[in-house]
């Protein structure tokens, strides 16, 4: 193409994209107008609810149209017949012909060729054009013509520009540079569990997020009703990926860590490896059940209750009977307490009546017998000693109370058949491994909601009484005309109807409501760094998604948790045996070949059967190492930080846990930086297999530059690093 031809083409593309933005602005103005109109609607309670629902839907649409501003149109496909299709973040249709797209949504089936067409398999396409934009303006484009000799097959110009670009604070979407291997996974028509495994830099996280956006596009009604849950390894990672789905116009998503899966709990502390392994195993379920049963006691000595006319004794015989009846009810502990109380009350009143009425009262005198039973039941219900006895024999328990008292008592651990390795001092913070145990106990203990329900009913009746008073006041003040057809407020409305209008409604967005509700069930769940999740973590997640619709991404070679996955089948077969699908990503888009060669040597040491991903590029900068004394380490770290501050992009210093000026490797999982400095790799390795996996993670965070500081000899796997005398000699 000549320079003049290129200029003409660029001008034409700029005009077309400008027209798309004009249509976008017009549509956004129209939706905003409808949104403002809904806020002025007045009517009955039903109309107000419908108004709120419509307003929320319109607000979501305004947001979707707004995020499309960020690169609305990023490419064009030309078919062999000359038809042009523009590809973008959302679909825009011709005003006069709603079936004629001016811009094709990247998730639409017709857009797939943009991602999978190659010179070898052109999908009936002649050309793929990718736009480079600044704001709303197309400043450049690159073409790939299919089927011509000498033309590349992967469109590497746009891809390499993206992977070589300096990193910012958050992960970017890849809608313009999705590769064929990734696109096939994103569009998989599989309703159950999909496992995506890939080494560092293969894009598994961003593929999972784009798969969610694709599912929300193809199954919007079902997906939006219940929303999506995204589970990541830590808050830094969630912040890093948090922009991707909103940038694609999707907001019905809850982001959380495993330490926050129980609403109101934010656990970050970690257990010892032994305790984490024990708590993460499904075998802990028997311990929890035994711990609950241990709190359902039979008294060693009878408990005497001195009532007005008689003294009764709560003995092991009737308590044992009441306990058996309560357990056989199948209800959770707190709910079964009502059965226990009822049986025990019946047994005590029977004995009391027999004592009081001895010699003069028989069962044939049913009325007298039942009257006496009613009096005794009332007295027992009001007797503090009886309430104390019930609390001792069958206490109302919260998950936090039961687990806390179990773990801080060697006697209770023994009674529950639990190893003493679980013991910890009373009052210690909840750990990440405690969260699935607490969640399990919510179901084992159940909720005693009778008091809440009674309070709610009292409030409802109070509101109705107030509303009826308002209606009476309206009638008393009305101008009573002689017209027999005159209607009063009470002819049109009941107090209950009026009260219903003023009930406080939940106007929170779906994501906010879902995050606060332990019993919320999601339509789909994404699990990132899934190799770190324990068997008990998976129980929590499967409970949150009864349809078992999951996108699971991870890398078994990067597992550092002692309770994590050694195989995907171990974790998934108990829930979806033989019904989960596995796909792998093999191309590393993040880590340059020079750095991946170093990381691959570490991988070969601790996981020789695992094939490292193949890097798509080289950066021309060799990783380096520098040996120095421990006293000089802080100044060397500061020197690295100063050097990188002068460059565009991001950097980080990774070291063994507790080393000043560094972050541990596990906190960087899923993240990427332009430059990485690894400090004391041999100390990271000291933690055994977990340490080797964490060193592998640390080495594969860099997209451009990698350095290593060490005091002692380098680990053998890192012997190939080029030595540097000082940082100023490193590129």
XYZ file of C-alpha atoms in Angstrom:
731
model
C 0.000 0.000 0.000
C 1.398 3.416 -0.995
C 1.747 6.225 1.522
C -1.158 8.048 -0.114
C -3.254 4.890 -0.092
C -2.473 4.362 3.582
C -3.459 7.963 4.407
C -6.750 7.587 2.542
C -7.514 4.298 4.310
C -6.657 5.777 7.708
C -8.919 8.777 7.074
C -11.745 6.461 6.038
C -11.368 4.345 9.170
C -11.277 7.438 11.369
C -14.546 8.647 9.851
C -16.230 5.267 10.302
C -15.161 4.953 13.943
C -16.213 8.568 14.586
C -19.660 7.606 13.289
C -19.753 4.671 15.715
C -18.969 7.005 18.606
C -21.770 9.325 17.472
C -24.204 6.378 17.555
C -22.837 5.404 20.976
C -23.388 8.916 22.342
C -26.914 9.047 20.928
C -27.814 5.715 22.482
C -26.325 6.737 25.824
C -28.363 9.980 25.777
C -31.526 8.020 24.969
C -30.976 5.578 27.836
C -30.167 8.407 30.249
C -33.434 10.092 29.260
C -35.385 6.920 30.008
C -33.538 6.590 33.312
C -34.490 10.127 34.365
C -38.102 9.462 33.356
C -38.325 6.421 35.630
C -37.317 8.511 38.635
C -40.425 10.679 38.231
C -42.880 7.753 38.217
C -45.439 7.695 41.011
C -47.892 4.930 41.794
C -48.753 2.044 44.061
C -46.257 -0.255 45.725
C -46.060 -2.562 42.695
C -45.341 0.366 40.368
C -42.568 1.587 42.663
C -40.922 -1.822 42.703
C -41.098 -2.017 38.910
C -39.673 1.489 38.676
C -36.714 0.548 40.880
C -36.020 -2.555 38.793
C -36.169 -0.589 35.542
C -33.955 2.164 36.952
C -31.308 -0.362 37.986
C -31.403 -1.995 34.552
C -31.045 1.366 32.816
C -28.198 2.414 35.118
C -26.402 -0.807 34.233
C -26.920 -0.116 30.527
C -25.527 3.415 30.942
C -22.449 1.912 32.601
C -22.045 -0.649 29.807
C -22.188 2.044 27.164
C -19.769 4.179 29.165
C -17.022 1.573 29.447
C -17.223 1.020 25.694
C -15.499 4.406 25.333
C -12.252 2.600 26.152
C -11.419 1.379 22.659
C -14.915 1.036 21.219
C -13.724 -0.455 17.912
C -10.406 -2.267 17.670
C -10.452 -4.116 14.372
C -11.966 -5.093 11.038
C -12.407 -8.348 9.145
C -12.589 -8.490 5.338
C -14.119 -11.633 3.840
C -13.103 -13.171 0.541
C -16.337 -11.762 -0.925
C -15.399 -8.210 0.080
C -17.740 -7.902 3.084
C -16.364 -5.815 5.948
C -17.125 -6.490 9.619
C -15.953 -4.113 12.319
C -15.210 -5.721 15.711
C -15.531 -3.944 19.058
C -16.385 -4.117 22.741
C -20.143 -3.971 22.211
C -22.572 -4.355 19.332
C -23.992 -1.275 17.588
C -26.781 -1.642 15.045
C -28.110 0.507 12.247
C -31.012 2.691 13.419
C -33.131 1.791 10.394
C -32.181 -1.890 10.290
C -31.663 -3.368 13.734
C -30.421 -6.611 12.153
C -27.564 -4.854 10.361
C -24.594 -4.420 12.748
C -22.407 -1.373 12.333
C -20.119 -2.851 14.996
C -19.947 -6.544 15.935
C -19.623 -7.461 19.616
C -16.366 -9.407 20.063
C -18.336 -12.228 21.738
C -20.741 -12.762 18.836
C -20.187 -16.000 16.842
C -19.563 -13.996 13.665
C -16.610 -12.271 15.368
C -14.728 -15.476 16.135
C -12.841 -15.448 12.847
C -11.091 -12.272 14.025
C -9.297 -14.405 16.625
C -8.829 -17.782 14.982
C -8.184 -17.009 11.301
C -4.646 -17.832 10.158
C -2.869 -18.074 6.841
C -3.241 -21.859 7.042
C -6.936 -21.672 7.992
C -8.313 -18.268 6.919
C -11.995 -18.966 7.803
C -13.063 -17.444 4.450
C -11.364 -14.206 5.425
C -8.952 -12.194 3.276
C -7.664 -9.641 5.753
C -7.542 -8.859 9.485
C -7.006 -5.210 10.368
C -6.185 -4.096 13.909
C -6.586 -0.478 14.976
C -4.317 1.459 17.290
C -6.280 4.202 19.001
C -5.666 7.182 21.249
C -8.842 8.230 22.970
C -11.550 8.131 20.305
C -9.192 8.510 17.388
C -7.694 5.787 15.192
C -4.035 6.781 14.874
C -2.717 3.742 13.022
C -3.624 0.267 11.803
C -1.811 -2.936 10.877
C -2.993 -5.457 8.293
C -2.534 -9.196 8.034
C -3.495 -10.628 4.649
C -4.314 -14.339 4.754
C -3.048 -16.801 2.204
C -0.258 -14.672 0.799
C 3.278 -16.060 0.734
C 5.429 -14.546 3.425
C 2.569 -13.371 5.577
C 2.637 -14.455 9.260
C -0.075 -16.645 10.735
C -0.585 -15.157 14.200
C -0.773 -11.422 13.758
C 2.257 -11.004 15.987
C 2.620 -7.267 15.412
C -0.364 -6.378 17.581
C 0.277 -9.196 20.038
C 3.933 -8.354 20.616
C 3.131 -4.665 20.967
C 0.733 -5.611 23.754
C 3.042 -8.011 25.612
C 6.015 -5.661 25.352
C 4.071 -2.614 26.601
C 5.000 -1.378 30.116
C 2.722 -2.728 32.845
C 0.314 -0.460 34.695
C -1.429 -0.858 38.033
C -4.034 -3.361 36.834
C -4.565 -6.149 34.331
C -5.845 -5.069 30.943
C -8.435 -6.845 28.834
C -7.146 -8.611 25.724
C -10.179 -8.334 23.448
C -7.996 -6.937 20.657
C -5.250 -9.574 20.936
C -6.976 -12.805 21.975
C -5.124 -15.688 20.345
C -6.743 -18.697 18.663
C -5.715 -21.079 21.467
C -7.305 -18.744 24.007
C -10.409 -17.964 21.944
C -11.351 -21.625 21.591
C -11.386 -21.940 25.391
C -13.281 -18.686 25.910
C -16.112 -19.874 23.618
C -16.311 -23.488 24.824
C -19.902 -24.673 25.075
C -19.517 -26.631 28.312
C -22.104 -26.093 31.061
C -20.157 -27.660 33.924
C -16.637 -27.401 35.311
C -13.910 -26.289 32.914
C -10.302 -26.580 34.108
C -7.770 -24.361 32.330
C -4.203 -25.211 33.262
C -1.233 -23.226 32.075
C 2.198 -22.195 33.215
C 3.197 -18.651 34.121
C 2.268 -15.974 31.592
C -0.021 -18.147 29.463
C -2.940 -15.785 30.053
C -5.132 -18.271 31.926
C -6.525 -15.602 34.271
C -7.497 -13.177 31.549
C -8.911 -16.043 29.476
C -11.108 -17.048 32.428
C -12.378 -13.476 32.831
C -13.125 -13.136 29.137
C -14.929 -16.466 29.296
C -17.165 -14.961 31.994
C -17.854 -11.966 29.742
C -18.665 -14.375 26.911
C -21.050 -16.406 29.094
C -22.730 -13.221 30.295
C -23.247 -12.314 26.644
C -24.605 -15.693 25.520
C -26.561 -16.540 28.708
C -27.303 -13.078 30.036
C -30.731 -13.727 31.531
C -29.635 -16.757 33.545
C -26.238 -15.316 34.498
C -27.480 -11.880 35.576
C -30.176 -13.285 37.834
C -27.635 -14.815 40.221
C -24.346 -13.204 39.228
C -20.790 -14.488 39.110
C -18.254 -15.094 41.866
C -14.517 -14.661 41.189
C -12.179 -16.179 43.798
C -8.519 -15.142 43.856
C -5.480 -15.779 46.079
C -5.192 -12.350 47.725
C -6.529 -8.775 47.693
C -3.631 -7.462 45.601
C -4.467 -9.970 42.880
C -8.166 -9.086 42.971
C -7.313 -5.400 42.683
C -5.057 -6.265 39.745
C -7.791 -8.099 37.818
C -10.731 -6.030 39.085
C -10.831 -3.712 36.064
C -11.129 -6.380 33.380
C -14.812 -7.315 33.629
C -16.052 -3.744 34.272
C -14.027 -2.643 31.241
C -16.028 -5.194 29.261
C -19.308 -3.823 30.646
C -19.958 -6.576 33.209
C -20.703 -5.572 36.816
C -22.769 -8.387 38.375
C -19.580 -9.920 39.706
C -18.342 -10.469 43.266
C -14.565 -10.598 43.799
C -13.307 -12.347 46.936
C -10.576 -14.475 48.490
C -11.055 -17.811 50.237
C -10.520 -15.966 53.508
C -13.646 -13.875 52.844
C -16.079 -16.529 51.615
C -18.064 -16.216 54.831
C -19.669 -12.726 54.932
C -18.288 -10.546 57.699
C -15.042 -12.497 57.959
C -11.728 -11.267 56.534
C -9.155 -13.915 57.426
C -5.577 -13.426 56.253
C -3.562 -15.344 58.896
C -2.090 -18.713 57.924
C -1.857 -21.940 59.905
C 1.225 -24.057 60.302
C 1.614 -26.489 57.381
C 0.430 -29.428 59.525
C -2.657 -27.587 60.789
C -3.498 -26.295 57.298
C -3.228 -29.820 55.893
C -5.513 -31.243 58.591
C -8.094 -28.471 58.318
C -8.130 -28.665 54.532
C -8.880 -32.389 54.384
C -12.440 -33.700 54.104
C -11.605 -35.873 57.124
C -12.090 -32.776 59.290
C -15.841 -33.147 58.681
C -15.977 -36.048 61.128
C -14.150 -33.928 63.698
C -16.679 -31.106 63.318
C -19.631 -33.472 63.616
C -18.085 -35.058 66.704
C -17.423 -31.620 68.195
C -21.100 -30.710 67.790
C -22.227 -34.035 69.279
C -19.864 -33.500 72.215
C -21.826 -30.367 73.175
C -25.062 -32.398 73.425
C -24.432 -33.622 76.951
C -25.988 -36.088 79.333
C -25.497 -35.038 83.012
C -23.276 -37.240 85.181
C -25.379 -36.329 88.219
C -29.116 -35.483 88.204
C -30.027 -31.790 88.098
C -32.739 -30.870 90.625
C -35.365 -28.241 89.864
C -37.424 -26.958 92.821
C -40.790 -25.947 91.447
C -43.667 -24.467 93.494
C -45.370 -27.763 94.371
C -42.741 -30.348 93.543
C -39.034 -31.012 92.998
C -38.153 -32.767 89.732
C -34.848 -34.238 88.657
C -33.283 -34.075 85.212
C -31.552 -37.422 85.039
C -29.430 -39.195 82.462
C -32.362 -41.385 81.435
C -34.730 -38.671 80.218
C -31.913 -36.503 78.869
C -30.601 -39.465 76.867
C -34.083 -40.048 75.464
C -34.561 -36.362 74.608
C -31.122 -36.222 72.981
C -31.852 -39.270 70.838
C -35.179 -37.813 69.700
C -33.529 -34.498 68.839
C -30.736 -36.149 66.858
C -33.139 -38.387 64.959
C -35.134 -35.323 63.882
C -32.401 -34.693 61.312
C -32.359 -30.994 62.111
C -29.165 -28.985 62.650
C -28.018 -28.612 66.262
C -29.637 -25.269 67.094
C -32.913 -26.172 65.418
C -32.966 -29.624 67.041
C -32.732 -27.910 70.420
C -36.485 -27.229 70.152
C -37.113 -30.986 69.898
C -34.796 -31.646 72.834
C -36.588 -28.987 74.901
C -40.036 -30.290 73.996
C -39.247 -33.915 74.866
C -37.519 -32.957 78.111
C -40.373 -30.643 79.112
C -42.933 -33.371 78.409
C -41.000 -35.924 80.460
C -40.525 -33.542 83.421
C -44.173 -32.455 83.484
C -45.301 -36.071 83.339
C -43.177 -36.901 86.353
C -44.248 -33.766 88.201
C -47.946 -34.449 87.621
C -47.526 -38.031 88.801
C -45.945 -36.789 92.035
C -48.377 -33.959 92.690
C -51.475 -35.943 91.814
C -50.457 -39.148 93.484
C -53.532 -40.700 95.065
C -56.126 -38.304 93.695
C -55.432 -37.535 90.013
C -55.655 -40.082 87.193
C -55.252 -39.802 83.415
C -58.981 -40.329 83.059
C -59.396 -36.800 84.402
C -58.024 -35.363 81.163
C -59.024 -31.748 81.786
C -57.370 -31.541 85.201
C -54.311 -33.349 83.906
C -53.903 -30.971 80.948
C -54.513 -27.903 83.112
C -51.803 -28.997 85.494
C -49.482 -29.733 82.535
C -50.073 -26.239 81.167
C -49.281 -24.653 84.550
C -46.104 -26.718 84.908
C -44.963 -25.890 81.360
C -45.418 -22.195 82.085
C -43.484 -22.476 85.344
C -40.651 -24.404 83.668
C -40.474 -21.881 80.839
C -40.084 -19.048 83.365
C -37.730 -20.942 85.701
C -34.126 -19.718 85.328
C -32.728 -22.977 86.660
C -34.409 -24.927 83.870
C -33.109 -22.506 81.215
C -29.596 -22.857 82.655
C -29.886 -26.642 82.564
C -30.981 -26.628 78.920
C -28.091 -24.323 78.019
C -25.670 -26.689 79.743
C -27.068 -29.843 78.151
C -27.885 -28.512 74.648
C -26.407 -25.013 74.275
C -27.239 -22.630 71.464
C -23.958 -22.330 69.562
C -22.482 -20.098 66.898
C -19.854 -21.424 64.466
C -17.281 -19.039 65.933
C -18.049 -20.134 69.485
C -17.892 -23.864 68.785
C -14.743 -23.782 66.649
C -12.943 -21.345 68.929
C -13.662 -23.432 72.032
C -12.725 -26.636 70.177
C -9.339 -25.436 68.922
C -8.332 -23.835 72.230
C -9.148 -26.920 74.355
C -7.009 -30.037 74.303
C -9.822 -31.891 76.081
C -12.412 -30.954 73.449
C -10.015 -31.858 70.628
C -9.492 -35.284 72.183
C -13.237 -35.780 72.628
C -13.789 -34.936 68.943
C -11.028 -37.293 67.807
C -8.897 -34.446 66.485
C -5.068 -34.329 66.436
C -3.440 -32.034 68.973
C -1.664 -30.316 66.075
C -4.860 -28.284 65.730
C -4.499 -26.788 69.199
C -3.876 -23.055 69.436
C -4.108 -20.442 72.149
C -7.485 -18.909 72.897
C -8.185 -15.616 71.149
C -5.863 -16.082 68.172
C -7.090 -14.632 64.862
C -9.072 -16.770 62.474
C -6.929 -18.292 59.748
C -7.734 -18.781 56.071
C -8.057 -22.520 56.764
C -10.690 -21.818 59.451
C -13.122 -20.205 57.002
C -14.426 -23.414 55.349
C -14.776 -24.981 58.815
C -16.858 -22.064 60.030
C -18.919 -22.226 56.858
C -19.529 -25.946 57.386
C -20.625 -25.280 60.946
C -23.284 -22.849 59.718
C -25.067 -25.875 58.251
C -24.214 -28.286 61.072
C -25.475 -25.882 63.718
C -28.291 -24.236 61.802
C -30.011 -21.069 62.855
C -32.614 -20.540 65.543
C -34.678 -17.863 63.794
C -37.800 -18.065 65.949
C -36.980 -14.878 67.868
C -36.203 -12.979 64.642
C -39.414 -14.180 63.001
C -41.482 -13.212 66.045
C -39.900 -9.749 66.098
C -40.559 -9.309 62.372
C -44.203 -10.296 62.826
C -44.600 -7.842 65.717
C -43.124 -5.059 63.578
C -45.425 -5.946 60.679
C -48.493 -5.757 62.933
C -47.283 -2.436 64.361
C -46.940 -0.998 60.855
C -50.436 -2.211 59.925
C -51.948 -0.703 63.080
C -50.213 2.608 62.348
C -51.428 2.562 58.733
C -54.994 1.839 59.826
C -54.810 4.820 62.173
C -53.697 7.011 59.277
C -56.645 5.808 57.184
C -59.092 6.463 60.024
C -57.685 9.982 60.357
C -58.175 10.587 56.640
C -61.810 9.498 56.848
C -62.552 11.572 59.940
C -61.237 14.692 58.194
C -62.998 14.027 54.912
C -65.715 16.372 53.721
C -68.748 14.101 53.958
C -70.847 14.978 50.950
C -74.359 13.712 50.385
C -73.228 11.917 47.212
C -73.834 8.268 47.990
C -71.155 7.311 45.473
C -68.425 9.208 47.341
C -65.344 7.039 47.910
C -63.152 7.287 51.016
C -59.573 6.127 51.547
C -60.803 3.028 53.361
C -62.857 2.055 50.326
C -59.724 1.907 48.174
C -57.052 0.681 50.552
C -56.584 -1.551 53.584
C -54.125 -0.781 56.352
C -52.027 -3.793 55.321
C -51.789 -2.455 51.767
C -50.649 0.959 52.986
C -48.089 -0.568 55.338
C -46.679 -2.605 52.463
C -45.795 0.596 50.576
C -43.550 1.789 53.361
C -41.625 -1.429 53.942
C -37.948 -0.711 53.414
C -36.812 -2.332 50.178
C -33.360 -3.681 49.395
C -32.045 -1.356 46.689
C -28.457 -2.611 46.728
C -26.869 -3.822 43.499
C -26.795 -7.577 42.939
C -23.067 -7.881 43.652
C -23.449 -6.093 46.979
C -26.407 -8.231 48.030
C -24.679 -11.452 46.985
C -21.452 -10.636 48.841
C -23.375 -10.061 52.079
C -25.492 -13.229 51.888
C -23.909 -16.508 52.936
C -26.756 -18.479 51.350
C -26.574 -16.714 47.989
C -26.086 -19.131 45.081
C -24.180 -18.000 41.984
C -24.775 -18.985 38.389
C -21.043 -19.293 37.690
C -17.821 -19.252 39.706
C -14.282 -18.499 38.542
C -11.487 -19.892 40.707
C -8.006 -18.524 40.069
C -4.811 -20.080 41.430
C -7.087 -23.048 42.048
C -4.190 -25.360 42.859
C -4.023 -23.655 46.273
C -7.574 -24.562 47.329
C -8.127 -27.368 49.818
C -10.802 -30.056 49.735
C -12.755 -28.048 52.297
C -12.463 -24.873 50.189
C -14.068 -26.758 47.325
C -16.981 -27.797 49.561
C -17.683 -24.122 50.254
C -17.605 -23.206 46.570
C -19.729 -26.134 45.416
C -22.301 -25.087 48.020
C -22.314 -21.576 46.516
C -23.037 -22.898 42.988
C -25.502 -25.818 42.947
C -25.389 -25.973 39.136
C -21.622 -26.660 39.370
C -20.813 -24.181 36.606
C -17.131 -23.284 37.105
C -14.141 -21.930 35.245
C -11.100 -23.192 37.141
C -7.635 -21.876 36.320
C -4.347 -22.871 37.865
C -1.000 -24.565 37.541
C -0.271 -27.615 39.686
C 3.455 -26.886 39.389
C 2.959 -23.584 41.246
C 1.136 -25.156 44.229
C 2.541 -23.956 47.551
C -0.341 -24.752 49.928
C 0.161 -27.994 51.906
C -3.573 -28.636 51.537
C -3.738 -27.724 47.841
C -4.383 -29.895 44.802
C -2.004 -32.618 43.705
C -4.432 -33.486 40.907
C -7.629 -31.895 39.592
C -9.496 -35.194 39.817
C -8.911 -35.401 43.575
C -10.701 -32.118 44.100
C -13.447 -32.350 41.461
C -14.479 -35.996 41.174
C -16.379 -35.997 44.498
C -18.756 -33.407 42.973
C -18.675 -33.864 39.174
C -17.175 -37.327 38.623
C -15.997 -37.659 35.037
C -18.001 -34.587 34.018
C -15.325 -31.906 34.112
C -13.395 -30.739 31.075
C -9.646 -30.062 30.934
C -7.861 -27.647 28.608
C -4.279 -26.399 28.667
C -2.511 -23.240 27.533
C 1.034 -23.738 26.297
C 2.268 -20.340 25.076
C 3.844 -17.877 27.507
C 2.905 -14.308 26.553
C 4.375 -12.661 29.656
C 7.838 -14.042 30.373
C 10.580 -13.504 27.788
C 12.615 -16.526 26.725
C 15.731 -15.342 28.591
C 13.911 -15.308 31.945
C 11.849 -18.431 31.230
C 15.037 -20.420 30.670
C 16.104 -19.610 34.253
C 12.680 -20.455 35.683
C 12.516 -23.683 33.666
C 15.709 -24.890 35.343
C 14.073 -24.445 38.764
C 10.922 -26.196 37.518
C 12.979 -29.155 36.281
C 14.416 -29.620 39.788
C 11.118 -29.955 41.685
C 8.662 -30.978 38.928
C 10.678 -32.729 36.215
C 7.553 -34.137 34.525
C 6.048 -30.696 33.914
C 6.718 -29.048 30.573
C 7.328 -25.278 30.909
C 5.314 -22.993 28.591
C 7.022 -21.751 25.440
C 7.750 -18.035 25.428
C 6.388 -16.138 22.449
C 9.214 -13.582 22.491
C 12.708 -12.689 23.604
C 13.530 -9.323 25.157
C 17.286 -9.186 24.576
C 18.050 -8.556 28.278
C 19.822 -11.323 30.196
C 18.809 -12.042 33.813
C 21.625 -11.292 36.243
C 22.787 -12.114 39.771
C 24.871 -10.221 42.310
C 26.580 -11.692 45.377
C 27.100 -9.414 48.386
C 27.126 -9.450 52.178
C 23.948 -9.411 54.190
C 24.861 -5.933 55.486
C 24.973 -4.582 51.920
C 21.644 -6.120 50.955
C 19.407 -3.150 52.002
C 21.417 -0.620 50.009
C 21.389 -2.905 46.950
C 17.608 -3.193 47.192
C 17.294 0.601 47.446
C 19.567 0.971 44.424
C 17.290 -1.339 42.379
C 14.192 0.601 43.446
C 15.813 3.925 42.440
C 16.898 2.557 39.069
C 13.443 1.233 38.263
C 11.708 4.432 39.415
C 13.391 6.180 36.494
C 11.892 3.718 34.007
C 8.335 3.431 32.763
C 6.381 0.523 34.178
C 6.260 -1.405 37.444
C 8.735 -3.274 39.634
C 8.833 -5.365 42.797
C 11.317 -6.921 45.222
C 10.535 -10.517 46.261
C 12.225 -12.284 49.148
C 11.755 -14.913 51.862
C 8.965 -14.230 54.378
C 9.854 -11.556 56.895
C 12.807 -10.034 55.015
C 12.679 -6.211 55.210
C 12.076 -4.399 51.933
C 10.610 -7.438 50.181
C 7.280 -9.165 49.696
C 6.877 -12.949 49.865
C 6.363 -14.775 46.595
C 2.865 -16.000 47.458
C 1.616 -12.396 47.598
C 2.632 -11.898 43.956
C 0.752 -14.880 42.525
C -1.102 -13.931 39.359
C 0.631 -10.538 39.173
C 3.161 -9.245 36.666
C 5.808 -6.517 36.722
C 8.251 -5.041 34.225
C 11.171 -5.685 36.565
C 11.637 -8.149 39.435
C 14.420 -8.416 41.990
C 14.588 -11.758 43.848
C 16.484 -11.641 47.140
C 18.093 -14.688 48.794
C 16.601 -17.433 46.602
C 18.270 -20.139 48.709
C 16.275 -18.950 51.752
C 13.072 -19.147 49.714
C 14.008 -22.735 48.857
C 14.473 -23.561 52.543
C 10.730 -24.264 52.835
C 11.098 -27.453 50.790
C 8.704 -28.251 47.919
C 6.599 -25.216 48.809
C 9.722 -23.028 48.642
C 10.682 -24.382 45.221
C 7.218 -23.576 43.872
C 7.387 -20.080 45.343
C 10.813 -19.423 43.794
C 9.365 -20.527 40.449
C 6.528 -18.032 40.960
C 8.975 -15.246 41.883
C 11.142 -15.788 38.808
C 8.184 -15.725 36.401
C 6.614 -12.403 37.443
C 8.912 -10.296 35.229
C 7.979 -9.189 31.722
C 11.303 -7.465 30.913
C 14.045 -7.563 33.552
C 15.069 -10.008 36.301
C 17.808 -9.685 38.899
C 18.868 -11.831 41.874
C 20.695 -10.786 45.061
C 22.312 -13.475 47.200
C 24.775 -13.785 50.073
C 25.780 -17.442 49.850
C 26.272 -19.593 46.754
C 23.449 -19.581 44.251
C 21.197 -22.652 44.075
C 22.436 -24.951 41.322
C 19.356 -24.263 39.183
C 20.318 -20.560 39.053
C 23.968 -21.102 38.250
C 23.441 -19.874 34.697
C 22.631 -16.293 35.756
C 25.073 -13.698 34.453
C 27.008 -12.102 37.381
C 26.849 -8.347 37.867
C 29.183 -6.281 40.033
C 26.599 -3.556 40.628
C 23.156 -2.680 39.398
C 24.305 0.127 37.144
C 25.800 -2.448 34.769
C 22.452 -4.219 34.411
C 20.294 -3.092 31.493
